[in-house]
Short mmCIF file of C-alpha atoms and ligand atoms in Angstrom, two decimals:
data_model
loop_
_atom_site.label_atom_id
_atom_site.label_comp_id
_atom_site.label_asym_id
_atom_site.label_seq_id
_atom_site.Cartn_x
_atom_site.Cartn_y
_atom_site.Cartn_z
CA MET A 1 43.04 88.73 114.96
CA LYS A 2 45.11 85.71 113.55
CA ILE A 3 42.34 83.61 111.23
CA THR A 4 43.17 81.44 109.11
CA ILE A 5 40.94 80.88 105.78
CA ILE A 6 41.47 77.11 103.99
CA ALA A 7 39.82 77.41 99.90
CA ALA A 8 40.26 80.86 100.11
CA THR A 9 40.10 81.56 96.92
CA GLY A 10 36.39 80.65 96.01
CA GLY A 11 33.35 82.83 96.22
CA VAL A 12 33.01 82.91 99.77
CA GLY A 13 36.70 82.20 100.19
CA ARG A 14 37.77 85.63 98.37
CA GLN A 15 34.83 87.38 100.17
CA LEU A 16 36.38 85.95 103.68
CA VAL A 17 40.19 87.22 102.76
CA GLY A 18 38.56 90.54 101.76
CA GLN A 19 36.20 91.37 104.76
CA ALA A 20 39.19 89.78 107.17
CA LEU A 21 41.75 92.66 106.12
CA ALA A 22 38.85 94.85 105.58
CA SER A 23 38.27 94.63 109.06
CA GLY A 24 42.07 94.30 109.93
CA HIS A 25 42.68 90.89 110.81
CA ASP A 26 46.38 89.03 110.73
CA VAL A 27 45.42 86.65 107.99
CA THR A 28 46.81 83.41 106.23
CA ALA A 29 45.30 81.94 103.02
CA VAL A 30 45.27 78.92 102.13
CA ALA A 31 44.86 77.40 98.41
CA ARG A 32 46.06 75.54 96.44
CA ASN A 33 46.24 77.19 93.34
CA PRO A 34 47.75 81.06 95.58
CA ALA A 35 47.84 82.39 92.01
CA LYS A 36 44.17 83.07 91.91
CA LEU A 37 43.94 85.54 95.17
CA PRO A 38 43.07 88.87 93.94
CA PRO A 39 46.12 90.56 92.46
CA ASP A 40 45.01 93.17 95.62
CA VAL A 41 46.16 91.02 98.39
CA LEU A 42 49.04 88.93 96.72
CA ALA A 43 50.29 92.46 95.70
CA ALA A 44 50.38 94.44 98.44
CA GLY A 45 51.73 91.06 100.95
CA THR A 46 48.73 91.55 102.73
CA ALA A 47 47.89 88.43 103.89
CA ARG A 48 50.74 85.45 104.29
CA VAL A 49 49.26 82.60 101.60
CA ILE A 50 50.03 78.94 101.30
CA ALA A 51 49.70 76.56 98.98
CA ALA A 52 48.23 73.64 99.78
CA ASP A 53 45.88 71.17 97.95
CA LEU A 54 43.18 69.16 100.64
CA ALA A 55 42.89 65.68 98.60
CA ARG A 56 46.39 65.72 99.40
CA PRO A 57 47.33 67.03 102.35
CA ASP A 58 50.64 67.61 103.63
CA PRO A 59 50.38 67.64 107.59
CA GLN A 60 53.55 70.05 107.72
CA VAL A 61 52.16 72.47 105.52
CA LEU A 62 48.60 72.95 107.90
CA GLU A 63 50.41 72.83 110.66
CA SER A 64 52.06 75.91 109.59
CA ALA A 65 49.34 76.96 108.25
CA VAL A 66 46.66 76.65 111.44
CA ALA A 67 49.69 77.60 114.18
CA GLY A 68 49.34 79.97 115.76
CA ALA A 69 45.88 80.55 114.80
CA ASP A 70 42.77 82.64 116.87
CA ALA A 71 40.09 80.67 114.94
CA VAL A 72 40.35 78.77 111.07
CA LEU A 73 37.20 79.16 108.83
CA SER A 74 36.30 77.35 106.23
CA ALA A 75 34.60 77.94 102.79
CA LEU A 76 36.03 74.18 100.94
CA GLY A 77 33.44 72.82 98.69
CA PRO A 78 33.59 70.43 95.62
CA HIS A 79 34.57 73.51 93.15
CA ASN A 80 33.79 71.32 90.04
CA ASN A 81 32.91 67.36 89.35
CA SER A 82 36.58 66.66 89.93
CA ASP A 83 36.51 67.86 92.96
CA ALA A 84 33.97 65.66 94.42
CA GLY A 85 33.93 64.28 98.10
CA ILE A 86 36.23 67.02 99.61
CA ALA A 87 34.12 68.02 101.89
CA ALA A 88 34.73 65.41 104.13
CA PRO A 89 38.07 64.40 103.33
CA GLY A 90 39.08 68.29 103.48
CA THR A 91 37.98 68.42 106.55
CA ARG A 92 39.27 65.21 107.57
CA ILE A 93 42.66 67.91 107.77
CA ALA A 94 41.21 68.80 111.45
CA LYS A 95 42.00 65.46 112.29
CA ILE A 96 46.11 65.26 110.61
CA LEU A 97 46.12 68.73 112.59
CA PHE A 98 45.98 67.14 115.17
CA GLY A 99 48.05 63.65 115.34
CA LYS A 100 44.66 61.81 114.27
CA VAL A 101 44.36 60.41 111.40
CA TYR A 102 40.76 58.82 110.31
CA ASP A 103 40.60 56.30 107.75
CA ASP A 104 36.89 56.43 107.37
CA LEU A 105 35.07 58.97 105.26
CA ALA A 106 32.99 60.41 107.49
CA ARG A 107 30.93 63.28 106.21
CA MET A 108 32.07 67.07 107.01
CA GLU A 109 30.14 67.71 109.44
CA ASP A 110 29.99 64.68 111.88
CA VAL A 111 34.58 64.77 111.79
CA LEU A 112 33.66 67.93 113.17
CA ARG A 113 30.73 67.13 116.03
CA ASP A 114 34.29 64.38 116.72
CA SER A 115 37.27 66.62 116.47
CA GLY A 116 37.37 68.05 120.02
CA LEU A 117 37.48 71.48 117.85
CA ASP A 118 35.32 74.68 118.89
CA TRP A 119 33.46 74.84 115.83
CA THR A 120 30.49 76.45 114.42
CA ILE A 121 28.77 74.74 111.21
CA LEU A 122 27.06 77.16 108.84
CA ARG A 123 24.02 76.00 106.24
CA PRO A 124 23.45 78.67 103.91
CA PRO A 125 21.08 77.95 100.27
CA GLN A 126 21.72 79.01 97.24
CA LEU A 127 24.60 81.23 97.04
CA THR A 128 24.82 84.50 94.89
CA GLY A 129 27.33 86.79 93.58
CA LYS A 130 25.33 89.45 95.22
CA PRO A 131 26.92 92.83 97.06
CA LEU A 132 26.89 92.89 100.66
CA THR A 133 23.43 93.98 102.39
CA GLY A 134 24.58 93.07 106.08
CA ARG A 135 21.04 92.02 106.43
CA TYR A 136 19.57 88.03 106.74
CA ARG A 137 18.07 86.17 109.29
CA THR A 138 19.80 82.85 111.37
CA ALA A 139 17.97 80.39 113.38
CA ARG A 140 20.28 78.02 114.81
CA GLY A 141 19.15 73.91 114.58
CA ARG A 142 17.71 74.12 111.81
CA ASN A 143 16.97 76.17 108.34
CA VAL A 144 15.75 79.60 108.05
CA ARG A 145 12.72 79.49 107.07
CA GLY A 146 11.72 80.51 103.48
CA GLY A 147 15.44 80.90 102.80
CA ARG A 148 16.23 80.70 99.65
CA SER A 149 19.29 82.80 98.65
CA ILE A 150 22.13 84.22 100.76
CA PRO A 151 24.86 86.48 99.08
CA ARG A 152 28.38 84.93 99.50
CA ALA A 153 29.66 88.33 101.10
CA ASP A 154 26.42 87.74 103.81
CA VAL A 155 28.42 84.50 105.23
CA ALA A 156 31.40 85.70 105.08
CA ASP A 157 30.46 88.86 106.74
CA TYR A 158 28.78 85.83 108.81
CA MET A 159 31.47 83.75 109.74
CA LEU A 160 33.65 86.86 110.69
CA ALA A 161 31.17 87.87 113.47
CA LEU A 162 31.66 84.25 114.79
CA LEU A 163 34.51 85.12 115.94
CA ALA A 164 33.45 87.49 118.32
CA GLN A 165 30.22 84.98 119.52
CA PRO A 166 31.90 81.99 121.73
CA ASP A 167 27.91 80.92 122.42
CA THR A 168 27.89 79.96 118.67
CA ILE A 169 30.48 76.84 119.75
CA GLY A 170 29.09 73.99 118.87
CA GLN A 171 25.60 75.06 116.43
CA VAL A 172 24.44 74.51 112.95
CA ILE A 173 23.28 77.54 111.94
CA GLY A 174 21.49 78.10 109.32
CA ILE A 175 21.82 81.44 107.30
CA ALA A 176 19.59 83.42 104.36
CA THR A 177 18.73 86.77 103.36
N1 LIG B 1 27.33 77.24 95.69
C1 LIG B 1 25.54 77.13 96.36
O1 LIG B 1 24.73 77.95 96.16
C2 LIG B 1 26.05 76.78 97.87
C3 LIG B 1 25.18 76.66 98.65
C4 LIG B 1 25.15 76.07 100.13
C5 LIG B 1 26.29 75.92 100.24
N2 LIG B 1 27.48 75.67 99.38
C6 LIG B 1 28.77 75.46 100.18
O2 LIG B 1 29.49 76.29 100.36
C7 LIG B 1 30.80 76.35 99.90
C8 LIG B 1 31.54 77.13 99.30
O3 LIG B 1 30.69 77.45 98.40
P1 LIG B 1 31.89 78.72 96.73
O4 LIG B 1 30.93 79.18 96.47
O5 LIG B 1 32.83 79.78 97.55
O6 LIG B 1 32.96 77.49 95.85
P2 LIG B 1 33.33 77.82 95.50
O7 LIG B 1 33.48 79.30 95.18
O8 LIG B 1 33.74 76.77 94.47
O9 LIG B 1 34.87 77.29 96.45
C9 LIG B 1 35.32 76.47 96.23
C10 LIG B 1 36.71 76.37 97.50
O10 LIG B 1 37.43 74.72 97.53
C11 LIG B 1 38.09 75.16 97.15
N3 LIG B 1 38.74 73.92 96.46
C12 LIG B 1 38.31 72.97 95.92
N4 LIG B 1 39.26 71.34 96.07
C13 LIG B 1 40.19 71.55 96.74
C14 LIG B 1 41.59 71.47 97.12
N5 LIG B 1 41.93 69.70 96.92
N6 LIG B 1 42.25 71.42 97.76
C15 LIG B 1 41.89 73.07 98.04
N7 LIG B 1 41.14 73.95 97.69
C16 LIG B 1 40.20 72.84 96.96
C17 LIG B 1 38.06 75.79 95.89
O11 LIG B 1 39.62 75.70 95.30
P3 LIG B 1 39.65 76.37 93.57
O12 LIG B 1 39.45 77.73 93.63
O13 LIG B 1 41.45 76.14 93.40
O14 LIG B 1 38.98 75.87 92.53
C18 LIG B 1 37.60 77.24 95.77
O15 LIG B 1 38.28 77.54 97.02
C19 LIG B 1 30.32 75.01 98.13
O16 LIG B 1 32.03 74.30 97.96
C20 LIG B 1 29.55 74.27 99.25
O17 LIG B 1 30.18 72.86 99.40
C21 LIG B 1 27.32 76.32 98.16
#
Protein backbone atom coordinates (compact mmCIF):
# COMPACT_ATOMS: atom_id res chain seq x y z
CA MET A 1 0.00 0.00 0.00
CA LYS A 2 0.99 3.63 -0.37
CA ILE A 3 1.20 4.99 3.16
CA THR A 4 1.95 8.51 4.35
CA ILE A 5 3.35 8.61 7.87
CA ILE A 6 3.00 11.91 9.75
CA ALA A 7 5.51 12.67 12.54
CA ALA A 8 7.82 10.01 11.18
CA THR A 9 10.69 10.95 13.51
CA GLY A 10 8.81 10.32 16.79
CA GLY A 11 8.95 7.21 18.93
CA VAL A 12 5.89 5.66 17.32
CA GLY A 13 6.60 7.28 13.96
CA ARG A 14 10.02 5.67 13.61
CA GLN A 15 8.50 2.30 14.40
CA LEU A 16 5.83 2.89 11.78
CA VAL A 17 8.37 3.79 9.11
CA GLY A 18 10.62 0.83 9.89
CA GLN A 19 7.83 -1.72 10.08
CA ALA A 20 6.01 -0.38 7.02
CA LEU A 21 9.15 -0.52 4.89
CA ALA A 22 9.94 -4.01 6.18
CA SER A 23 6.45 -5.10 5.12
CA GLY A 24 7.00 -3.77 1.63
CA HIS A 25 4.77 -0.73 1.80
CA ASP A 26 5.48 2.35 -0.30
CA VAL A 27 6.21 4.93 2.41
CA THR A 28 6.11 8.72 2.40
CA ALA A 29 7.61 10.01 5.64
CA VAL A 30 6.56 13.48 6.80
CA ALA A 31 8.73 15.15 9.43
CA ARG A 32 9.57 18.67 10.51
CA ASN A 33 13.22 17.66 10.73
CA PRO A 34 13.87 14.81 8.27
CA ALA A 35 17.51 14.64 9.36
CA LYS A 36 16.23 12.87 12.49
CA LEU A 37 15.07 9.91 10.43
CA PRO A 38 17.15 6.76 10.90
CA PRO A 39 20.23 6.80 8.62
CA ASP A 40 19.26 3.56 6.90
CA VAL A 41 15.97 5.07 5.78
CA LEU A 42 17.69 8.16 4.45
CA ALA A 43 20.67 6.39 2.93
CA ALA A 44 18.74 3.70 1.17
CA GLY A 45 16.21 6.18 -0.18
CA THR A 46 13.58 3.65 0.76
CA ALA A 47 11.04 6.24 1.78
CA ARG A 48 9.95 9.43 0.09
CA VAL A 49 10.71 12.14 2.66
CA ILE A 50 8.82 15.41 2.98
CA ALA A 51 9.71 18.20 5.42
CA ALA A 52 6.74 19.90 7.08
CA ASP A 53 6.31 21.77 10.35
CA LEU A 54 2.70 21.10 11.21
CA ALA A 55 2.54 24.10 13.51
CA ARG A 56 2.85 26.12 10.30
CA PRO A 57 1.37 23.78 7.70
CA ASP A 58 1.81 24.54 4.02
CA PRO A 59 -1.24 23.08 2.25
CA GLN A 60 0.63 22.52 -1.01
CA VAL A 61 3.39 20.57 0.69
CA LEU A 62 0.88 18.47 2.59
CA GLU A 63 -1.23 17.84 -0.48
CA SER A 64 1.82 16.42 -2.21
CA ALA A 65 2.54 14.30 0.87
CA VAL A 66 -0.83 12.56 0.76
CA ALA A 67 -1.41 12.56 -3.00
CA GLY A 68 -2.18 9.02 -4.07
CA ALA A 69 -1.89 7.61 -0.56
CA ASP A 70 -4.09 4.68 0.40
CA ALA A 71 -3.78 5.65 4.06
CA VAL A 72 -2.32 8.31 6.32
CA LEU A 73 -0.96 7.24 9.70
CA SER A 74 -0.27 9.96 12.26
CA ALA A 75 1.85 9.64 15.38
CA LEU A 76 1.78 13.39 15.91
CA GLY A 77 1.94 14.73 19.42
CA PRO A 78 3.77 17.28 21.54
CA HIS A 79 7.42 16.26 21.83
CA ASN A 80 8.07 18.90 24.46
CA ASN A 81 6.38 21.92 26.05
CA SER A 82 6.99 24.14 23.05
CA ASP A 83 4.83 21.75 20.98
CA ALA A 84 1.89 21.99 23.38
CA GLY A 85 -1.39 21.99 21.48
CA ILE A 86 0.04 20.48 18.32
CA ALA A 87 -2.33 17.50 18.28
CA ALA A 88 -5.42 19.51 17.40
CA PRO A 89 -3.84 22.03 14.99
CA GLY A 90 -1.82 19.26 13.38
CA THR A 91 -4.95 17.27 12.79
CA ARG A 92 -6.59 20.27 11.20
CA ILE A 93 -4.20 19.75 8.29
CA ALA A 94 -6.64 17.07 7.19
CA LYS A 95 -9.23 19.78 6.78
CA ILE A 96 -6.81 22.01 4.97
CA LEU A 97 -5.96 19.22 2.58
CA PHE A 98 -9.58 18.81 1.72
CA GLY A 99 -10.14 22.50 1.19
CA LYS A 100 -11.72 23.50 4.46
CA VAL A 101 -9.77 25.41 7.04
CA TYR A 102 -11.40 25.50 10.43
CA ASP A 103 -10.59 28.37 12.79
CA ASP A 104 -11.68 26.70 15.99
CA LEU A 105 -9.36 24.80 18.31
CA ALA A 106 -11.34 21.60 18.28
CA ARG A 107 -9.61 18.74 19.88
CA MET A 108 -7.88 16.20 17.66
CA GLU A 109 -10.46 13.48 17.97
CA ASP A 110 -13.37 15.85 17.36
CA VAL A 111 -11.69 17.08 14.20
CA LEU A 112 -11.20 13.56 12.93
CA ARG A 113 -14.76 12.51 13.71
CA ASP A 114 -16.03 15.49 11.77
CA SER A 115 -13.55 15.19 8.90
CA GLY A 116 -15.48 13.07 6.46
CA LEU A 117 -12.38 10.87 6.30
CA ASP A 118 -12.26 7.16 7.05
CA TRP A 119 -10.58 7.49 10.44
CA THR A 120 -9.61 5.18 13.28
CA ILE A 121 -8.37 6.51 16.62
CA LEU A 122 -6.08 4.49 18.88
CA ARG A 123 -5.82 5.24 22.59
CA PRO A 124 -2.74 3.68 24.19
CA PRO A 125 -1.75 4.10 27.85
CA GLN A 126 1.91 4.71 28.81
CA LEU A 127 4.19 4.10 25.82
CA THR A 128 7.45 2.23 26.32
CA GLY A 129 10.56 1.64 24.24
CA LYS A 130 10.44 -2.13 24.68
CA PRO A 131 10.74 -4.38 21.63
CA LEU A 132 7.85 -5.56 19.50
CA THR A 133 5.90 -8.41 21.08
CA GLY A 134 2.89 -8.72 18.79
CA ARG A 135 0.95 -9.59 21.93
CA TYR A 136 -1.45 -6.89 23.01
CA ARG A 137 -5.11 -6.41 23.79
CA THR A 138 -7.56 -4.08 22.11
CA ALA A 139 -11.01 -2.87 23.10
CA ARG A 140 -13.43 -1.00 20.87
CA GLY A 141 -15.00 2.11 22.35
CA ARG A 142 -13.11 1.95 25.62
CA ASN A 143 -9.69 1.63 27.20
CA VAL A 144 -8.28 -1.84 27.81
CA ARG A 145 -9.15 -2.85 31.36
CA GLY A 146 -6.05 -2.92 33.53
CA GLY A 147 -3.87 -1.95 30.58
CA ARG A 148 -1.09 0.25 31.90
CA SER A 149 1.48 0.34 29.12
CA ILE A 150 2.43 -0.85 25.66
CA PRO A 151 5.61 -0.74 23.57
CA ARG A 152 5.58 1.88 20.82
CA ALA A 153 6.56 -0.95 18.48
CA ASP A 154 3.31 -2.77 19.25
CA VAL A 155 1.24 0.37 18.68
CA ALA A 156 2.87 0.71 15.27
CA ASP A 157 2.24 -2.97 14.57
CA TYR A 158 -1.47 -2.53 15.24
CA MET A 159 -1.70 0.71 13.27
CA LEU A 160 -0.38 -1.12 10.23
CA ALA A 161 -2.61 -4.13 10.87
CA LEU A 162 -5.63 -1.81 10.93
CA LEU A 163 -5.09 -0.98 7.29
CA ALA A 164 -6.46 -4.40 6.39
CA GLN A 165 -9.41 -4.13 8.79
CA PRO A 166 -12.03 -1.83 7.27
CA ASP A 167 -14.46 -2.68 10.07
CA THR A 168 -12.30 -0.52 12.37
CA ILE A 169 -13.12 2.64 10.41
CA GLY A 170 -14.97 5.11 12.61
CA GLN A 171 -13.89 3.31 15.78
CA VAL A 172 -12.03 4.55 18.85
CA ILE A 173 -9.90 1.64 20.02
CA GLY A 174 -8.07 1.19 23.28
CA ILE A 175 -4.83 -0.78 23.06
CA ALA A 176 -2.51 -2.06 25.78
CA THR A 177 -0.29 -5.00 26.61
N1 LIG B 1 4.23 8.97 25.83
C1 LIG B 1 3.17 8.30 26.23
O1 LIG B 1 3.21 7.50 27.17
C2 LIG B 1 1.87 8.46 25.49
C3 LIG B 1 0.76 7.79 25.93
C4 LIG B 1 -0.42 7.90 25.19
C5 LIG B 1 -0.47 8.67 24.05
N2 LIG B 1 0.62 9.35 23.65
C6 LIG B 1 0.53 10.14 22.44
O2 LIG B 1 1.23 9.47 21.43
C7 LIG B 1 2.03 10.43 20.73
C8 LIG B 1 3.20 9.71 20.07
O3 LIG B 1 4.05 9.22 21.08
P1 LIG B 1 5.61 9.21 20.83
O4 LIG B 1 6.24 8.55 21.98
O5 LIG B 1 5.89 8.70 19.44
O6 LIG B 1 5.90 10.79 20.89
P2 LIG B 1 7.14 11.58 20.34
O7 LIG B 1 8.33 10.71 20.22
O8 LIG B 1 7.25 12.82 21.18
O9 LIG B 1 6.70 11.98 18.86
C9 LIG B 1 5.88 13.10 18.58
C10 LIG B 1 6.08 13.41 17.12
O10 LIG B 1 5.32 14.59 16.79
C11 LIG B 1 6.17 15.43 16.03
N3 LIG B 1 5.79 16.82 16.10
C12 LIG B 1 5.51 17.56 17.20
N4 LIG B 1 5.25 18.83 16.84
C13 LIG B 1 5.38 18.87 15.48
C14 LIG B 1 5.23 19.89 14.51
N5 LIG B 1 4.94 21.15 14.85
N6 LIG B 1 5.41 19.58 13.22
C15 LIG B 1 5.72 18.32 12.83
N7 LIG B 1 5.89 17.30 13.69
C16 LIG B 1 5.73 17.59 15.01
C17 LIG B 1 7.55 15.22 16.63
O11 LIG B 1 8.53 15.69 15.76
P3 LIG B 1 10.09 15.78 16.21
O12 LIG B 1 10.62 14.38 16.07
O13 LIG B 1 10.69 16.74 15.27
O14 LIG B 1 10.11 16.27 17.65
C18 LIG B 1 7.54 13.71 16.76
O15 LIG B 1 7.84 13.11 15.54
C19 LIG B 1 2.44 11.40 21.84
O16 LIG B 1 2.86 12.64 21.36
C20 LIG B 1 1.14 11.52 22.61
O17 LIG B 1 0.30 12.50 22.03
C21 LIG B 1 1.79 9.24 24.34
